[in-house]
Coordinates of C-alpha atoms and ligand atoms in Angstrom, one line a residue:
M1 CA 0.0 0.0 0.0
T2 CA 1.2 3.5 -0.6
D3 CA 1.6 5.9 2.3
A4 CA -1.5 7.8 1.3
A5 CA -3.5 4.5 1.1
T6 CA -2.3 3.4 4.5
Q7 CA -3.2 6.8 5.9
S8 CA -6.8 6.5 4.7
A9 CA -7.5 2.8 5.0
V10 CA -10.4 1.7 7.2
V11 CA -9.4 -0.9 9.8
T12 CA -12.1 -3.5 10.1
G13 CA -11.6 -5.2 13.5
L14 CA -13.2 -8.2 15.1
N15 CA -13.0 -9.4 18.7
V16 CA -10.0 -11.7 19.4
V17 CA -11.5 -14.7 21.2
G18 CA -8.9 -17.6 21.5
S19 CA -7.8 -18.5 18.0
E20 CA -10.9 -16.9 16.4
R21 CA -11.9 -13.5 15.1
R22 CA -15.6 -12.9 16.0
P23 CA -18.1 -10.1 15.5
A24 CA -20.5 -9.2 18.4
Q25 CA -23.1 -11.9 18.7
D26 CA -25.8 -9.5 17.8
G27 CA -23.8 -8.1 14.9
A28 CA -23.7 -4.5 16.2
T29 CA -20.7 -2.3 15.4
F30 CA -19.3 1.1 16.1
E31 CA -16.8 3.4 14.3
S32 CA -13.7 5.2 15.4
R33 CA -13.0 8.5 13.7
N34 CA -10.2 10.9 13.1
P35 CA -10.6 13.8 15.5
A36 CA -8.7 16.1 13.2
R37 CA -11.2 15.3 10.4
H38 CA -14.2 13.7 11.9
A39 CA -15.8 12.8 8.6
E40 CA -13.0 10.3 8.2
V41 CA -13.7 6.8 9.6
V42 CA -10.6 5.1 10.9
G43 CA -12.1 1.7 11.8
V44 CA -15.3 -0.3 12.4
F45 CA -15.4 -2.7 15.4
P46 CA -17.9 -5.0 17.2
R47 CA -20.0 -3.4 19.8
S48 CA -19.7 -6.2 22.3
Q49 CA -22.1 -7.2 25.1
A50 CA -21.9 -9.5 28.1
V51 CA -22.3 -12.6 26.0
D52 CA -19.2 -11.6 23.9
V53 CA -17.2 -10.9 27.1
D54 CA -18.2 -14.3 28.4
A55 CA -16.9 -16.0 25.3
A56 CA -13.5 -14.1 25.5
T57 CA -13.3 -15.0 29.2
R58 CA -13.9 -18.6 28.6
A59 CA -11.1 -18.6 26.0
A60 CA -8.8 -17.0 28.6
V61 CA -9.8 -19.5 31.3
G62 CA -9.0 -22.3 28.8
A63 CA -5.6 -21.0 27.8
Q64 CA -4.3 -19.8 31.2
P65 CA -3.3 -23.1 32.8
E66 CA -0.9 -24.0 30.0
W67 CA 0.5 -20.5 29.8
R68 CA 1.1 -20.5 33.6
R69 CA 3.1 -23.7 33.2
T70 CA 5.2 -22.2 30.4
P71 CA 8.5 -21.3 32.1
W72 CA 9.0 -17.6 33.1
P73 CA 12.1 -17.2 30.8
A74 CA 10.1 -18.6 27.8
R75 CA 7.3 -16.2 28.5
G76 CA 9.8 -13.4 28.7
E77 CA 11.3 -14.3 25.3
I78 CA 7.9 -14.0 23.7
I79 CA 7.3 -10.6 25.2
L80 CA 10.7 -9.5 24.0
R81 CA 9.8 -10.6 20.5
A82 CA 6.6 -8.6 20.8
A83 CA 8.6 -5.5 21.7
Q84 CA 10.8 -6.0 18.7
I85 CA 7.8 -6.3 16.4
L86 CA 6.4 -3.1 17.8
E87 CA 9.9 -1.5 17.2
A88 CA 9.9 -2.6 13.6
R89 CA 6.4 -1.1 13.1
K90 CA 6.8 2.0 15.2
E91 CA 6.2 4.4 12.4
E92 CA 3.1 2.7 11.0
L93 CA 1.6 2.4 14.5
A94 CA 2.4 6.0 15.4
R95 CA 0.7 7.2 12.2
L96 CA -2.4 5.1 12.9
M97 CA -2.4 6.6 16.5
T98 CA -2.3 10.2 15.2
R99 CA -5.2 9.4 12.9
E100 CA -7.2 7.7 15.5
M101 CA -6.7 10.0 18.5
G102 CA -5.0 13.1 17.3
K103 CA -1.7 13.5 19.2
V104 CA 1.0 14.9 17.0
L105 CA 3.3 12.4 15.3
T106 CA 6.4 12.9 17.4
E107 CA 4.3 12.2 20.5
A108 CA 2.6 9.2 19.0
R109 CA 6.1 7.8 18.3
G110 CA 6.9 8.4 21.9
D111 CA 3.8 6.5 22.9
V112 CA 4.8 3.4 20.9
Q113 CA 8.3 3.7 22.2
E114 CA 7.0 3.5 25.7
A115 CA 5.4 0.2 24.9
I116 CA 8.6 -1.0 23.3
D117 CA 10.5 0.0 26.5
M118 CA 8.0 -1.6 28.7
G119 CA 8.1 -4.9 26.8
K120 CA 11.9 -5.0 26.9
F121 CA 12.0 -4.1 30.5
I122 CA 9.4 -6.6 31.8
A123 CA 10.8 -9.4 29.5
V124 CA 13.8 -9.5 31.8
E125 CA 11.6 -10.4 34.7
G126 CA 11.4 -13.8 33.1
R127 CA 14.9 -14.4 34.4
R128 CA 14.4 -12.5 37.6
A129 CA 10.9 -12.3 39.3
Y130 CA 12.7 -12.9 42.5
G131 CA 11.0 -14.5 45.5
E132 CA 12.7 -14.6 49.0
T133 CA 14.3 -17.4 50.9
V134 CA 14.4 -16.6 54.6
P135 CA 15.6 -18.5 57.7
S136 CA 13.1 -20.7 59.5
E137 CA 13.0 -20.5 63.3
L138 CA 13.1 -24.4 63.3
R139 CA 15.8 -26.9 62.4
D140 CA 15.7 -28.6 59.0
K141 CA 13.0 -26.4 57.6
W142 CA 13.0 -23.9 54.8
A143 CA 10.8 -20.8 54.3
M144 CA 10.4 -19.1 50.9
T145 CA 8.1 -17.2 48.7
M146 CA 7.2 -17.2 45.0
R147 CA 4.9 -15.2 42.7
Q148 CA 1.8 -16.9 41.3
P149 CA -0.6 -15.5 38.7
L150 CA -4.2 -14.5 39.6
G151 CA -5.7 -16.4 36.7
V152 CA -7.7 -14.3 34.2
V153 CA -7.4 -10.5 34.5
G154 CA -9.5 -7.8 32.8
V155 CA -7.6 -4.8 31.4
I156 CA -9.6 -1.6 30.7
T157 CA -7.8 1.4 29.2
P158 CA -8.4 5.0 28.1
W159 CA -7.7 6.5 24.7
N160 CA -5.0 9.0 25.5
F161 CA -2.1 6.5 25.5
P162 CA -3.5 3.9 23.2
T163 CA -0.4 1.7 23.0
A164 CA 1.6 2.7 26.1
I165 CA -1.1 2.1 28.7
P166 CA -2.2 -1.3 27.3
S167 CA 1.5 -2.3 27.4
W168 CA 1.9 -1.2 31.0
K169 CA -0.8 -3.7 31.9
I170 CA -0.8 -6.5 29.4
F171 CA 3.0 -7.2 29.3
P172 CA 3.3 -7.6 33.1
A173 CA 0.0 -9.5 33.3
I174 CA 1.1 -12.2 30.9
M175 CA 4.7 -12.1 32.2
A176 CA 3.2 -13.2 35.6
G177 CA 1.4 -16.1 33.9
N178 CA -2.1 -14.6 33.7
A179 CA -4.5 -14.7 30.7
V180 CA -6.0 -11.3 29.7
V181 CA -9.4 -10.1 28.4
F182 CA -8.7 -6.6 27.1
K183 CA -11.5 -3.9 26.7
P184 CA -9.8 -0.9 25.1
A185 CA -11.3 2.6 24.9
E186 CA -14.0 3.0 22.3
D187 CA -12.1 5.9 20.7
T188 CA -8.9 3.9 20.0
P189 CA -9.8 0.3 19.0
A190 CA -7.6 0.2 15.9
C191 CA -4.4 1.0 18.0
A192 CA -5.5 -1.7 20.5
L193 CA -6.0 -4.3 17.7
R194 CA -2.5 -3.6 16.2
F195 CA -0.9 -4.0 19.7
V196 CA -2.5 -7.4 20.2
E197 CA -1.6 -8.5 16.7
A198 CA 2.0 -7.9 17.6
L199 CA 1.6 -10.2 20.6
E200 CA 0.1 -12.9 18.5
E201 CA 2.8 -12.7 15.9
A202 CA 5.4 -12.9 18.7
G203 CA 4.0 -16.2 19.7
V204 CA 1.6 -15.5 22.6
P205 CA -0.6 -18.6 22.4
A206 CA -4.3 -18.2 21.4
G207 CA -6.5 -17.4 24.3
V208 CA -3.8 -15.8 26.4
V209 CA -4.7 -12.3 25.2
N210 CA -8.2 -11.7 24.0
I211 CA -10.0 -8.4 23.0
V212 CA -13.5 -7.4 23.3
F213 CA -14.3 -4.1 21.6
G214 CA -17.2 -2.0 22.8
F215 CA -18.5 0.6 25.2
G216 CA -17.6 0.9 28.9
E217 CA -21.1 0.6 30.2
E218 CA -21.7 -2.6 28.2
A219 CA -18.5 -4.6 27.5
G220 CA -16.5 -2.9 30.3
E221 CA -19.1 -3.4 33.0
A222 CA -19.6 -7.1 32.0
L223 CA -15.9 -7.7 32.2
V224 CA -15.7 -6.1 35.7
R225 CA -18.6 -8.3 36.9
H226 CA -17.5 -11.6 35.3
P227 CA -17.0 -14.2 38.0
D228 CA -14.1 -15.8 36.3
V229 CA -12.1 -12.5 36.0
R230 CA -10.0 -12.5 39.2
G231 CA -8.6 -9.0 38.8
I232 CA -9.2 -5.7 37.0
S233 CA -6.6 -3.3 36.0
F234 CA -8.2 0.0 35.1
T235 CA -6.9 3.4 33.9
G236 CA -9.5 6.2 33.4
S237 CA -11.6 8.8 35.1
A238 CA -12.1 9.0 38.8
D239 CA -15.9 8.6 38.5
V240 CA -15.7 5.3 36.5
G241 CA -12.8 4.1 38.7
R242 CA -14.8 4.7 41.9
H243 CA -17.7 2.7 40.4
I244 CA -15.4 -0.2 39.4
A245 CA -13.8 -0.2 42.8
Q246 CA -17.3 -0.6 44.4
V247 CA -18.2 -3.5 42.1
C248 CA -14.9 -5.2 42.6
G249 CA -15.1 -4.6 46.4
A250 CA -18.5 -6.4 46.6
L251 CA -17.1 -9.3 44.6
L252 CA -13.8 -9.4 46.6
K253 CA -11.9 -9.0 43.3
R254 CA -8.4 -7.5 43.0
C255 CA -8.7 -4.0 41.4
S256 CA -6.0 -1.6 40.5
L257 CA -6.9 2.0 39.6
E258 CA -5.0 4.7 37.9
L259 CA -7.2 7.8 37.8
G260 CA -7.1 11.5 37.2
G261 CA -4.7 14.2 38.1
K262 CA -4.6 18.0 38.8
N263 CA -0.8 18.4 38.5
A264 CA 1.2 21.5 39.2
I265 CA 4.5 23.0 38.3
V266 CA 5.8 25.2 41.1
V267 CA 8.1 28.1 39.8
L268 CA 10.1 29.7 42.6
D269 CA 11.6 33.2 42.5
D270 CA 15.1 31.8 41.8
A271 CA 14.0 29.5 38.9
D272 CA 15.4 29.7 35.4
V273 CA 12.3 31.3 34.0
E274 CA 12.9 30.3 30.4
L275 CA 13.4 26.7 31.4
A276 CA 10.2 26.8 33.5
V277 CA 8.3 28.2 30.5
D278 CA 9.7 25.3 28.3
G279 CA 8.4 22.9 30.9
A280 CA 5.0 24.6 31.3
L281 CA 4.4 24.6 27.5
W282 CA 5.2 20.9 27.2
G283 CA 3.5 20.0 30.4
A284 CA 0.3 21.9 29.7
F285 CA -0.2 21.6 26.0
G286 CA 1.5 18.2 25.1
T287 CA -1.2 15.8 23.9
S288 CA -3.5 18.8 23.9
G289 CA -3.4 18.6 27.7
Q290 CA -5.1 15.2 27.6
R291 CA -2.6 13.5 29.9
C292 CA -3.3 12.4 33.4
T293 CA 0.0 14.1 34.2
A294 CA -0.8 17.4 32.4
A295 CA 0.4 20.6 34.1
S296 CA -3.0 22.2 34.5
R297 CA -1.7 24.4 37.4
L298 CA 1.3 26.7 37.4
V299 CA 2.0 27.8 40.9
V300 CA 4.3 30.9 40.5
Q301 CA 6.1 32.8 43.3
R302 CA 5.5 36.6 43.1
G303 CA 9.1 37.5 42.0
A304 CA 8.9 35.3 38.9
L305 CA 5.3 36.0 38.1
L306 CA 5.5 38.8 35.5
P307 CA 8.4 37.4 33.3
F308 CA 7.0 33.9 33.5
T309 CA 3.4 34.9 32.6
E310 CA 4.5 37.1 29.7
R311 CA 6.9 34.6 28.2
L312 CA 4.3 31.8 28.6
R313 CA 1.6 33.8 26.9
E314 CA 3.9 34.8 24.0
R315 CA 5.2 31.3 23.4
A316 CA 1.8 29.5 23.8
A317 CA 0.3 32.0 21.3
A318 CA 2.9 30.9 18.7
L319 CA 2.0 27.1 19.0
R320 CA 0.5 25.8 15.8
L321 CA -2.8 24.0 16.0
G322 CA -3.7 21.3 13.4
D323 CA -3.7 17.8 12.1
G324 CA -0.9 16.0 14.0
L325 CA 0.3 14.3 10.8
R326 CA 1.3 17.7 9.4
E327 CA 4.8 18.9 9.6
G328 CA 5.2 21.8 12.0
V329 CA 2.0 21.3 14.0
D330 CA 2.5 21.6 17.7
V331 CA -0.9 20.9 19.1
G332 CA -3.4 18.4 17.7
P333 CA -7.2 18.1 18.2
V334 CA -8.9 16.9 21.3
I335 CA -10.5 13.5 21.2
N336 CA -14.2 14.1 20.5
E337 CA -17.0 16.6 20.5
K338 CA -18.0 15.7 24.1
Q339 CA -14.5 16.5 25.3
L340 CA -14.4 19.7 23.3
Q341 CA -17.6 20.9 24.9
R342 CA -16.4 19.9 28.4
I343 CA -13.1 21.9 27.9
H344 CA -15.0 24.9 26.7
G345 CA -17.4 24.5 29.6
Y346 CA -14.4 24.9 32.0
T347 CA -13.4 28.2 30.2
E348 CA -16.9 29.5 31.0
V349 CA -16.5 28.3 34.6
G350 CA -13.2 30.1 34.9
L351 CA -14.6 33.4 33.5
R352 CA -17.6 33.1 35.9
E353 CA -15.2 32.5 38.8
G354 CA -13.3 35.8 38.0
A355 CA -10.1 34.3 36.6
R356 CA -8.4 36.4 33.9
L357 CA -8.4 34.8 30.5
L358 CA -4.9 35.4 29.0
L359 CA -5.1 33.3 25.8
G360 CA -7.4 31.0 23.9
G361 CA -10.8 30.2 25.4
H362 CA -12.8 29.5 22.3
V363 CA -13.4 26.5 20.0
A364 CA -11.1 26.8 17.0
R365 CA -13.0 26.8 13.7
E366 CA -10.6 28.6 11.3
G367 CA -10.1 27.0 7.9
E368 CA -9.7 23.2 8.0
L369 CA -9.8 23.2 11.8
A370 CA -13.6 23.4 11.3
G371 CA -13.6 19.8 10.2
G372 CA -12.1 18.6 13.5
W373 CA -12.3 19.0 17.3
F374 CA -9.8 21.8 18.0
Y375 CA -9.3 23.9 21.1
P376 CA -6.3 26.3 21.3
P377 CA -3.9 26.6 24.2
T378 CA -5.8 28.4 26.9
I379 CA -4.3 30.2 29.9
F380 CA -6.0 31.7 32.9
A381 CA -4.1 34.1 35.2
D382 CA -5.0 35.4 38.7
V383 CA -6.4 32.0 39.6
K384 CA -7.2 31.2 43.3
P385 CA -6.6 27.8 44.7
G386 CA -10.2 27.1 45.6
M387 CA -11.6 27.8 42.1
R388 CA -13.0 24.9 40.2
I389 CA -10.6 25.4 37.3
A390 CA -7.8 25.0 39.9
Q391 CA -9.3 21.9 41.5
E392 CA -11.0 19.8 38.8
E393 CA -9.4 17.8 36.0
I394 CA -10.1 19.5 32.7
F395 CA -8.2 17.1 30.4
G396 CA -7.6 19.6 27.7
P397 CA -5.2 22.4 26.7
T398 CA -6.1 24.7 29.5
T399 CA -3.8 25.8 32.3
T400 CA -4.1 28.1 35.2
I401 CA -1.6 30.5 36.9
L402 CA -1.8 30.7 40.7
P403 CA 0.4 33.4 42.3
V404 CA 2.0 32.6 45.7
E405 CA 4.2 34.5 48.1
S406 CA 6.7 31.9 49.5
L407 CA 7.9 28.3 49.3
D408 CA 5.6 27.4 52.1
D409 CA 2.7 28.9 50.3
A410 CA 3.7 27.2 47.1
L411 CA 3.8 23.7 48.7
R412 CA 0.5 24.3 50.4
V413 CA -1.2 25.4 47.1
A414 CA 0.4 22.6 45.1
N415 CA -0.9 20.0 47.6
S416 CA -4.4 21.6 47.8
T417 CA -6.3 19.2 45.4
R418 CA -7.8 15.8 45.9
Y419 CA -5.5 14.3 43.4
G420 CA -1.8 13.3 43.9
L421 CA -0.2 12.1 40.7
S422 CA 2.6 14.4 39.4
L423 CA 4.1 17.6 40.9
S424 CA 7.2 19.5 39.9
V425 CA 9.3 22.4 41.1
Y426 CA 11.6 24.8 39.3
T427 CA 14.3 26.2 41.6
R428 CA 18.1 26.7 41.7
D429 CA 18.2 26.3 45.5
V430 CA 19.1 22.8 46.6
R431 CA 17.3 23.3 50.0
S432 CA 14.0 24.4 48.3
A433 CA 14.3 21.4 45.9
F434 CA 14.8 18.9 48.6
R435 CA 12.0 20.3 50.8
A436 CA 9.7 20.2 47.7
V437 CA 10.7 16.6 46.9
N438 CA 9.9 15.6 50.5
E439 CA 6.7 17.5 51.0
L440 CA 4.9 17.5 47.7
E441 CA 2.0 15.0 48.0
A442 CA 2.3 13.0 44.8
G443 CA 3.3 9.6 43.4
I444 CA 5.8 11.3 41.1
V445 CA 7.9 14.5 41.7
Y446 CA 10.2 16.3 39.3
V447 CA 12.8 18.9 39.9
N448 CA 13.5 21.3 37.0
A449 CA 11.4 19.2 34.6
P450 CA 7.7 19.3 33.9
T451 CA 5.0 17.0 35.3
I452 CA 5.2 14.7 32.2
G453 CA 8.2 12.6 31.4
A454 CA 7.8 9.3 33.3
E455 CA 10.2 6.5 32.3
I456 CA 9.1 2.9 32.5
Q457 CA 11.9 1.7 34.8
L458 CA 10.4 3.5 37.8
P459 CA 6.9 2.9 39.2
F460 CA 4.1 5.1 37.9
G461 CA 1.0 6.0 39.9
G462 CA -0.5 8.5 42.3
I463 CA -1.7 9.0 45.8
K464 CA -5.0 10.4 47.2
D465 CA -7.9 10.2 44.7
T466 CA -5.5 9.4 41.8
G467 CA -5.6 5.7 42.6
N468 CA -5.9 3.0 45.2
G469 CA -2.3 2.4 46.0
H470 CA -1.1 0.3 43.1
R471 CA 1.7 1.1 40.7
E472 CA 2.4 0.4 37.1
A473 CA 5.7 0.0 35.4
G474 CA 9.0 -0.4 37.3
R475 CA 9.8 -3.6 39.1
Q476 CA 6.5 -3.1 41.0
A477 CA 4.6 -3.8 37.7
L478 CA 4.2 -7.4 38.5
D479 CA 2.6 -6.8 41.9
Q480 CA -1.0 -6.1 40.7
F481 CA -0.9 -9.2 38.6
S482 CA 0.5 -11.7 41.0
E483 CA -0.1 -13.3 44.4
W484 CA 2.6 -14.1 46.8
K485 CA 2.7 -17.8 47.9
S486 CA 4.6 -18.6 51.1
I487 CA 6.1 -22.1 51.1
Y488 CA 7.5 -24.0 54.1
I489 CA 9.5 -27.2 53.6
D490 CA 10.1 -29.3 56.6
Y491 CA 12.7 -32.1 56.1
S492 CA 13.2 -32.9 59.8
G493 CA 11.0 -36.0 59.6
R494 CA 9.1 -35.0 62.8
L495 CA 6.3 -32.6 63.7
Q496 CA 7.8 -29.2 64.5
R497 CA 5.4 -26.6 65.9
A498 CA 6.1 -23.0 64.9
Q499 CA 6.3 -20.6 67.9
I500 CA 6.3 -23.6 70.3
D501 CA 9.1 -25.9 69.5
V502 CA 11.6 -23.1 69.1
E503 CA 15.0 -23.2 70.8
M504 CA 15.1 -19.6 72.0
Ligands
NDP1 P1 -13.1 6.9 31.2 O1 -13.1 6.6 32.7 O2 -14.3 7.4 30.6 O3 -12.9 5.5 30.4 C1 -11.8 4.7 30.6 C2 -12.1 3.3 30.2 O4 -13.2 2.7 31.0 C3 -12.7 3.2 28.7 O5 -12.3 2.0 28.1 C4 -14.2 3.2 29.0 O6 -14.9 2.7 27.9 C5 -14.2 2.3 30.2 N1 -15.5 2.4 31.0 C6 -16.4 3.4 31.0 N2 -17.4 3.1 31.9 C7 -17.1 1.8 32.3 C8 -17.8 1.0 33.2 N3 -19.0 1.3 33.8 N4 -17.3 -0.3 33.5 C9 -16.1 -0.6 32.9 N5 -15.4 0.2 32.1 C10 -15.9 1.4 31.8 O7 -11.8 7.7 30.9 P2 -11.3 8.3 29.5 O8 -11.2 7.2 28.5 O9 -12.1 9.5 29.2 O10 -9.8 8.7 29.9 C11 -9.6 9.9 30.5 C12 -9.3 9.7 32.0 O11 -8.3 8.8 32.2 C13 -8.8 11.0 32.7 O12 -9.5 11.2 33.9 C14 -7.4 10.7 33.0 O13 -6.8 11.4 34.0 C15 -7.4 9.3 33.2 N6 -6.0 8.7 33.0 C16 -5.3 8.4 34.0 C17 -4.0 7.9 33.9 C18 -3.2 7.5 35.1 O14 -2.3 6.7 34.9 N7 -3.4 8.0 36.3 C19 -3.4 7.8 32.6 C20 -4.2 8.2 31.5 C21 -5.5 8.7 31.7 P3 -15.4 3.7 26.8 O15 -14.2 4.1 26.0 O16 -16.4 3.0 26.0 O17 -16.0 4.9 27.5

């Protein structure tokens, strides 16, 4: 196919159920569309219901015992091959991603790269996945631990990192010996299908990774409730996450949640202002602000306020909005019309609350932007910590500037939301930097770098309402997908009672 043909081809996807490709049992379908040109259909996929989820889960239940018996290093080799296949297809996958969800091509390449990194990193656990051997309190007795899979796990993902987030979940899930039923976001099914195809080609056996396409309230809900699904790994909004936690709680099911953020960059008086502006631009407007780690608050100490605000406004105004496949475009569209309306709704909230609109604040309809869902970089100044625009996740290219007087004030304001994902500080003073690292309430803290930029070798996740204590990536990635088994081996040939027959 030529480049142009690849770029306009419609992906026709079916559910992946064991070794079969299946439509929804009732034949229903839905479309994914290009947010930069919403007339363009990117793919057509089954709109699955509970019965389809059940079929996929049965395939997973059937495949899991043999996969679990496959040695860890052999599973790791397959994952490594999958990462290499993604690497070979990086450009093709990135282009599809830009078409399907809008992020500019350089960022889409980064998204695929993150999945490649995750695969390579977790594959090594095949030869590591350490347990512990500890001394027993009794003679001729050993005590040790090993990881065991949960069985079948459900993976539910959002659209904003269509390859990276599935990779954070599916690679460690199968590394640990689980089988997966995957319900990707309804806005990015084509990216999800291509990811699973890479796994199949790498040699993941049929039934170990299954996909059911469809809507959250239908296929997603059925997956969460399915009795044979022992754990759910979910990334998405706080409202849906809270609901899933309630369902899983009642069913005593493992549930790992990565939810929203209201992240802040703190800029102190002694910061390198130009560097802080670089960070704010990338943090606030990368992926059109549709990142859980987006810098939607800029907490700026009074002495840096004027130069920082002026430079930020000037440089944000120069960012080019457009189709992310176009050379020179800095900011792509937002995902869909509902999200566009939600973002604009927050502009109206900010104006009503008395914040000062410095830039943007309207739906972009100039020229070919009219055919897509575009919102320009939007900046509010004179924002107070209690305002809704400073507290609620907007998930769009809107950021807010909150003036503060001192380091104490800055830390208090930065910590003043219900979320705790990613916070950053710009300063040249080592004492301020270390105090901030210690006192900022977040799962991830940056010094002299923006709130986005996580690498897969460290754990990723948040505190407070951002999650429920689990972490993805890093060596901790296996934790949500495995149980610890404690093993005692007594070779004394007699009954030895712990705590009673001890020699102390
Ligand atoms: P949603 O919560 O709307 O959706 C996430 C996923 O859940 C989608 O696959 C969705 O399906 C599905 N879903 C919706 N309702 C249910 C249900 N009742 N039962 C089971 N599954 C359901 O989030 P978005 O896709 O809009 O993603 C944006 C959110 O994700 C933001 O709040 C963002 O902060 C968060 N996020 C968090 C990250 C983190 O690591 N902390 C990383 C990236 C994003 P459908 O697509 O059909 O609606």
